[in-house]
CSV table of C-alpha atoms in Angstrom, one decimal:
chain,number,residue,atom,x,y,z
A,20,UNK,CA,-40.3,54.4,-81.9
A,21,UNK,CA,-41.2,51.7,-79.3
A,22,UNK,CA,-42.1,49.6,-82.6
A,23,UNK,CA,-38.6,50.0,-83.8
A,24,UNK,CA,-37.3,49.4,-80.5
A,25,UNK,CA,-39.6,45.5,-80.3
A,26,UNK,CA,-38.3,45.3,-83.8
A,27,UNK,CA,-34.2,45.7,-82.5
A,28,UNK,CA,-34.9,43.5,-79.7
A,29,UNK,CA,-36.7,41.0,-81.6
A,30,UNK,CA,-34.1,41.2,-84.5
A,31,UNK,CA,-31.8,40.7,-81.7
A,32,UNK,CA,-33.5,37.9,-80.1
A,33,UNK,CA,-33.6,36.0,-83.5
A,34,UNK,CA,-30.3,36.7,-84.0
A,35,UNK,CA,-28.8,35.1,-81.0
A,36,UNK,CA,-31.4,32.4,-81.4
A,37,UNK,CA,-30.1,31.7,-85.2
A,38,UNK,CA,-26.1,31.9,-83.5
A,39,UNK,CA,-27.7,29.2,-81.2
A,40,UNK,CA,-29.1,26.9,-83.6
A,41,UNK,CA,-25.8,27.6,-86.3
A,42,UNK,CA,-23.3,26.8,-83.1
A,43,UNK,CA,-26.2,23.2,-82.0
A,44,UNK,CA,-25.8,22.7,-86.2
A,45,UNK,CA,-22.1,22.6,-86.0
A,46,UNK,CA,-21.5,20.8,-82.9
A,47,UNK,CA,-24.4,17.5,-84.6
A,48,UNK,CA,-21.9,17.8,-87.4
A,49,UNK,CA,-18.9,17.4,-85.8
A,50,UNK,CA,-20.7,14.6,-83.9
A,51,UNK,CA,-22.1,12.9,-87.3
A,52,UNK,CA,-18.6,13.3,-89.0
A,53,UNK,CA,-17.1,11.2,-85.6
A,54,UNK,CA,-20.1,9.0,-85.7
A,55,UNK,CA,-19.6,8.1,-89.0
A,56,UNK,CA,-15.6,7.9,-88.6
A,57,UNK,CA,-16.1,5.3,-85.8
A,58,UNK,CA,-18.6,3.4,-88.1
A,59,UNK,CA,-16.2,3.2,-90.6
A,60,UNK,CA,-13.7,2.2,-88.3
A,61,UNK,CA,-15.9,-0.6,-87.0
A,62,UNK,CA,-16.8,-2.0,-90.6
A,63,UNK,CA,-13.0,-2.0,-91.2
A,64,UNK,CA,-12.0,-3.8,-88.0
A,65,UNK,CA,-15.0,-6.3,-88.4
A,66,UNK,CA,-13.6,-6.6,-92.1
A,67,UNK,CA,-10.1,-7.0,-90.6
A,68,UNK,CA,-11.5,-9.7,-88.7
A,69,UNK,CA,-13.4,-11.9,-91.0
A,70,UNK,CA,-10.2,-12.1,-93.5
A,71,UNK,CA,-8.0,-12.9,-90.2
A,72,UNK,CA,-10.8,-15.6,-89.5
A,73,UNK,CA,-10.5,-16.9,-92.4
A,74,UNK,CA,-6.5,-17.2,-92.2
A,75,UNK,CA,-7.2,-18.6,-88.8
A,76,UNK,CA,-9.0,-21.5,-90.3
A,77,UNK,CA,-6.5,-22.3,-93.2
A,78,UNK,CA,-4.0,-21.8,-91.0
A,79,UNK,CA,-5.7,-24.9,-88.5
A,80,UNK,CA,-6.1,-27.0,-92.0
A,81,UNK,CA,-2.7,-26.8,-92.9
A,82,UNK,CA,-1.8,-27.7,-89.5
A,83,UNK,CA,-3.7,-30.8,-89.5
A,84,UNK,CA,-2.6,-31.7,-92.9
A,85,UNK,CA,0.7,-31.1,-90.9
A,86,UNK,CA,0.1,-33.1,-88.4
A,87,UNK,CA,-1.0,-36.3,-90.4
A,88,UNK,CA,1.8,-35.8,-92.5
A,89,UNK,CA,4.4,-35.7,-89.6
A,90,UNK,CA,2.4,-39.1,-88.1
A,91,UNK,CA,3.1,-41.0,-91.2
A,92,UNK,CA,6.5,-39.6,-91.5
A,93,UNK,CA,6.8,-41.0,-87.4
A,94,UNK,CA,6.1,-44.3,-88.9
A,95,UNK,CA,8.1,-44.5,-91.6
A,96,UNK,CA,11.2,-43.1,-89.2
A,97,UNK,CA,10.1,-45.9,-87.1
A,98,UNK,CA,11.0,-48.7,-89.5
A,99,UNK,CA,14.1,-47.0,-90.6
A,100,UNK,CA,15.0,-47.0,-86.9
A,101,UNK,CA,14.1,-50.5,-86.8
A,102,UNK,CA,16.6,-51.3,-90.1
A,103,UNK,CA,19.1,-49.2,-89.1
A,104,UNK,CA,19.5,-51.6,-85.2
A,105,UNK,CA,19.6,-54.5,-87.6
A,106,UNK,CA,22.5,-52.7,-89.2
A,107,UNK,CA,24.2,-51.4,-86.3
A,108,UNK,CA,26.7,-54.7,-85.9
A,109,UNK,CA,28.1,-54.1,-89.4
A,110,UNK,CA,28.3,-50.4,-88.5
A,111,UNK,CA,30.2,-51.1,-85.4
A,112,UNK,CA,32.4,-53.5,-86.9
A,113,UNK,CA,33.4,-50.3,-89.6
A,114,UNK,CA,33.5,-47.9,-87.3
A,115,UNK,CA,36.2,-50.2,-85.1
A,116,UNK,CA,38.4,-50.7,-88.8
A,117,UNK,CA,37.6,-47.1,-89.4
A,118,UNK,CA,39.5,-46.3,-85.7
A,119,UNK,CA,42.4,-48.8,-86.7
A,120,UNK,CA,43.4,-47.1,-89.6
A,121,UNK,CA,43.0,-43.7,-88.6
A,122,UNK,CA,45.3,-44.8,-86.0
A,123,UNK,CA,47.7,-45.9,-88.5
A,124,UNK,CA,47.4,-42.6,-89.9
A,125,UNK,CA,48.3,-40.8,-87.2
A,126,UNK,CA,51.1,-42.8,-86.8
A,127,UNK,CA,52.2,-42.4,-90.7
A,128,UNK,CA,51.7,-38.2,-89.8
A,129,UNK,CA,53.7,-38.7,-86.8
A,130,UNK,CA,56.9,-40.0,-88.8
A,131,UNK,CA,56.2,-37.1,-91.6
A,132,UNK,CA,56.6,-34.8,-88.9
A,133,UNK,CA,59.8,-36.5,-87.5
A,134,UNK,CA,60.8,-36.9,-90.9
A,135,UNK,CA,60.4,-33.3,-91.9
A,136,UNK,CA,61.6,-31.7,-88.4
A,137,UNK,CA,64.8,-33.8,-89.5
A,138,UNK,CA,64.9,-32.3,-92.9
A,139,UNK,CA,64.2,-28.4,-91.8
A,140,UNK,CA,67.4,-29.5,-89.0
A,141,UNK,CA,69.2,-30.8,-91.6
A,142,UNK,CA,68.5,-27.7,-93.9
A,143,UNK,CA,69.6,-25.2,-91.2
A,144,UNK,CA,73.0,-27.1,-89.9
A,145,UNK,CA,73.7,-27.3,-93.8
A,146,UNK,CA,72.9,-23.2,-94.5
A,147,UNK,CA,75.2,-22.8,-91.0
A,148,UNK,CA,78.0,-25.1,-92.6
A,149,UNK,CA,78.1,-22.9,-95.9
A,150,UNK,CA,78.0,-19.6,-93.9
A,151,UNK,CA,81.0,-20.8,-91.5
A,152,UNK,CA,82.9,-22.2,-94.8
A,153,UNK,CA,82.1,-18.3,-96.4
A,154,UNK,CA,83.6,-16.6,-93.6
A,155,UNK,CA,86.5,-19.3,-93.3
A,156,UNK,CA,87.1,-18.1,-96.7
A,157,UNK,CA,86.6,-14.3,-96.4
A,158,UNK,CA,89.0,-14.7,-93.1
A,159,UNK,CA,91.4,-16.7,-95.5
A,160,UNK,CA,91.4,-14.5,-98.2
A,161,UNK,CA,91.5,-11.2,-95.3
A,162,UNK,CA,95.0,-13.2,-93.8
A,163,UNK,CA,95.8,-13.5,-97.5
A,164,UNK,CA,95.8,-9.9,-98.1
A,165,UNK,CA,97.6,-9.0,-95.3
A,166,UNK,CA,100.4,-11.3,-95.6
A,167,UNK,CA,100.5,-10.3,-99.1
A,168,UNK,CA,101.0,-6.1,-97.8
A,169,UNK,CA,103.4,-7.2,-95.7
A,170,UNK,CA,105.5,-9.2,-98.2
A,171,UNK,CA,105.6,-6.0,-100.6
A,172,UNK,CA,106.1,-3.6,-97.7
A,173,UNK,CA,109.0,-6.2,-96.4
A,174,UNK,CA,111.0,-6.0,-99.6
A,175,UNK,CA,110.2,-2.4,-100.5
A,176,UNK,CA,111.6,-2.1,-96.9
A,177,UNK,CA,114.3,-4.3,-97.7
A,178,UNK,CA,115.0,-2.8,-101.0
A,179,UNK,CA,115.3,0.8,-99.4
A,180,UNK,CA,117.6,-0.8,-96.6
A,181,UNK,CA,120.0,-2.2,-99.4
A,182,UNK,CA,119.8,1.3,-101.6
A,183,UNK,CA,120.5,3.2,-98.4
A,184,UNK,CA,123.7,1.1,-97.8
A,185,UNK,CA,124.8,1.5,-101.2
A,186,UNK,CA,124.2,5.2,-100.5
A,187,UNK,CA,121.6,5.7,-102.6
A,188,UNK,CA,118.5,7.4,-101.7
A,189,UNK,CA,115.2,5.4,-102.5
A,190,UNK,CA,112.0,6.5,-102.2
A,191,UNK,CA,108.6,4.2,-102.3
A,192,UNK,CA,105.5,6.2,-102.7
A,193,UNK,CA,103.8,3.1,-100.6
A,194,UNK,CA,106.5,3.2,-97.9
A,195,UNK,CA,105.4,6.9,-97.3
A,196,UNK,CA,101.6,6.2,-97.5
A,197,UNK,CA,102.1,3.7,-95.0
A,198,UNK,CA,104.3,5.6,-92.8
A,199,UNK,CA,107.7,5.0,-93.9
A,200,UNK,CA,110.5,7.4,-94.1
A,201,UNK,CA,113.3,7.9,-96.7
A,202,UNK,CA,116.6,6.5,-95.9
């Protein structure tokens, strides 16, 4: 029995040593795995690198090839600058005829403006002419009317004063619409 029992605890004892040595396995693992996950984040940064680099160095060509070009480009400005000062009298001379007749212009635009307040003045003391002559003429024709009621009403009036004198009774439908009595 004391064999079994150095058989338990040395099945035991090999046991915890094998968890041991599984749990150190796991852990170099993990460790490799991150190892190689840095590496490969290395190679891709160096990569990164070399290709920006590269860029870099294009980049500084072009900029050169900039740079000469923009010096050649300073000359040729320079002689332009140079023909254009040689030209600046006739320029000034058409820029003072240019400010003459813009001037001339203005004045034209000034008298179109006159010319057209004028008109719209004109327009609206015309369109108030023809509106007082309308109402002139409604007023005339209103007075017209009314003279006209009061000529019939007058000789209806008349002819029922007459008929009453003769002793005759005389009635006028329009006399008694407009107040009138029966004589």
């Amino acid at each position: 029995a004391s064999t079994l029992q150095d058989l338990e605890r040395e099945l035991k004892a090999v046991r915890l040593e094998l968890e041991r040595v599984e749990s150190e396995k796991e852990r170099f693992s993990q460790d490799m795995t991150e190892m190689s996950k840095a590496s490969e984040e290395t190679e891709w940064e160096r990569r990164s690198l070399r290709v920006e680099l590269k860029e870099l160095k294009l980049r500084e060509s072009r900029l050169l090839a900039d740079n000469n070009e923009l010096e050649e480009e300073n000359i040729s400005l320079q002689k332009q600058v140079s023909v254009l000062k040689s030209s600046q009298v006739d320029f000034e001379t058409s820029k003072h005829e240019v400010r003459r007749l813009q001037e001339d212009m203005e004045a034209l635009n000034a008298q179109l403006e006159e010319y057209e307040h004028l008109k719209r003045i004109a327009e609206r003391q015309m369109e108030e002419a023809l509106e007082a002559l309308q109402s002139e003429r409604e007023q005339k024709y209103a007075v017209k009317k009314e003279l006209d009621r009061r000529i019939n009403s007058d000789s209806i009036h008349n002819l029922s004063t007459f008929a009453g004198f003769a002793g005759l009774k005389f009635a006028s439908k329009r006399s008694a619409d407009n107040g009138s009595h029966s004589f």
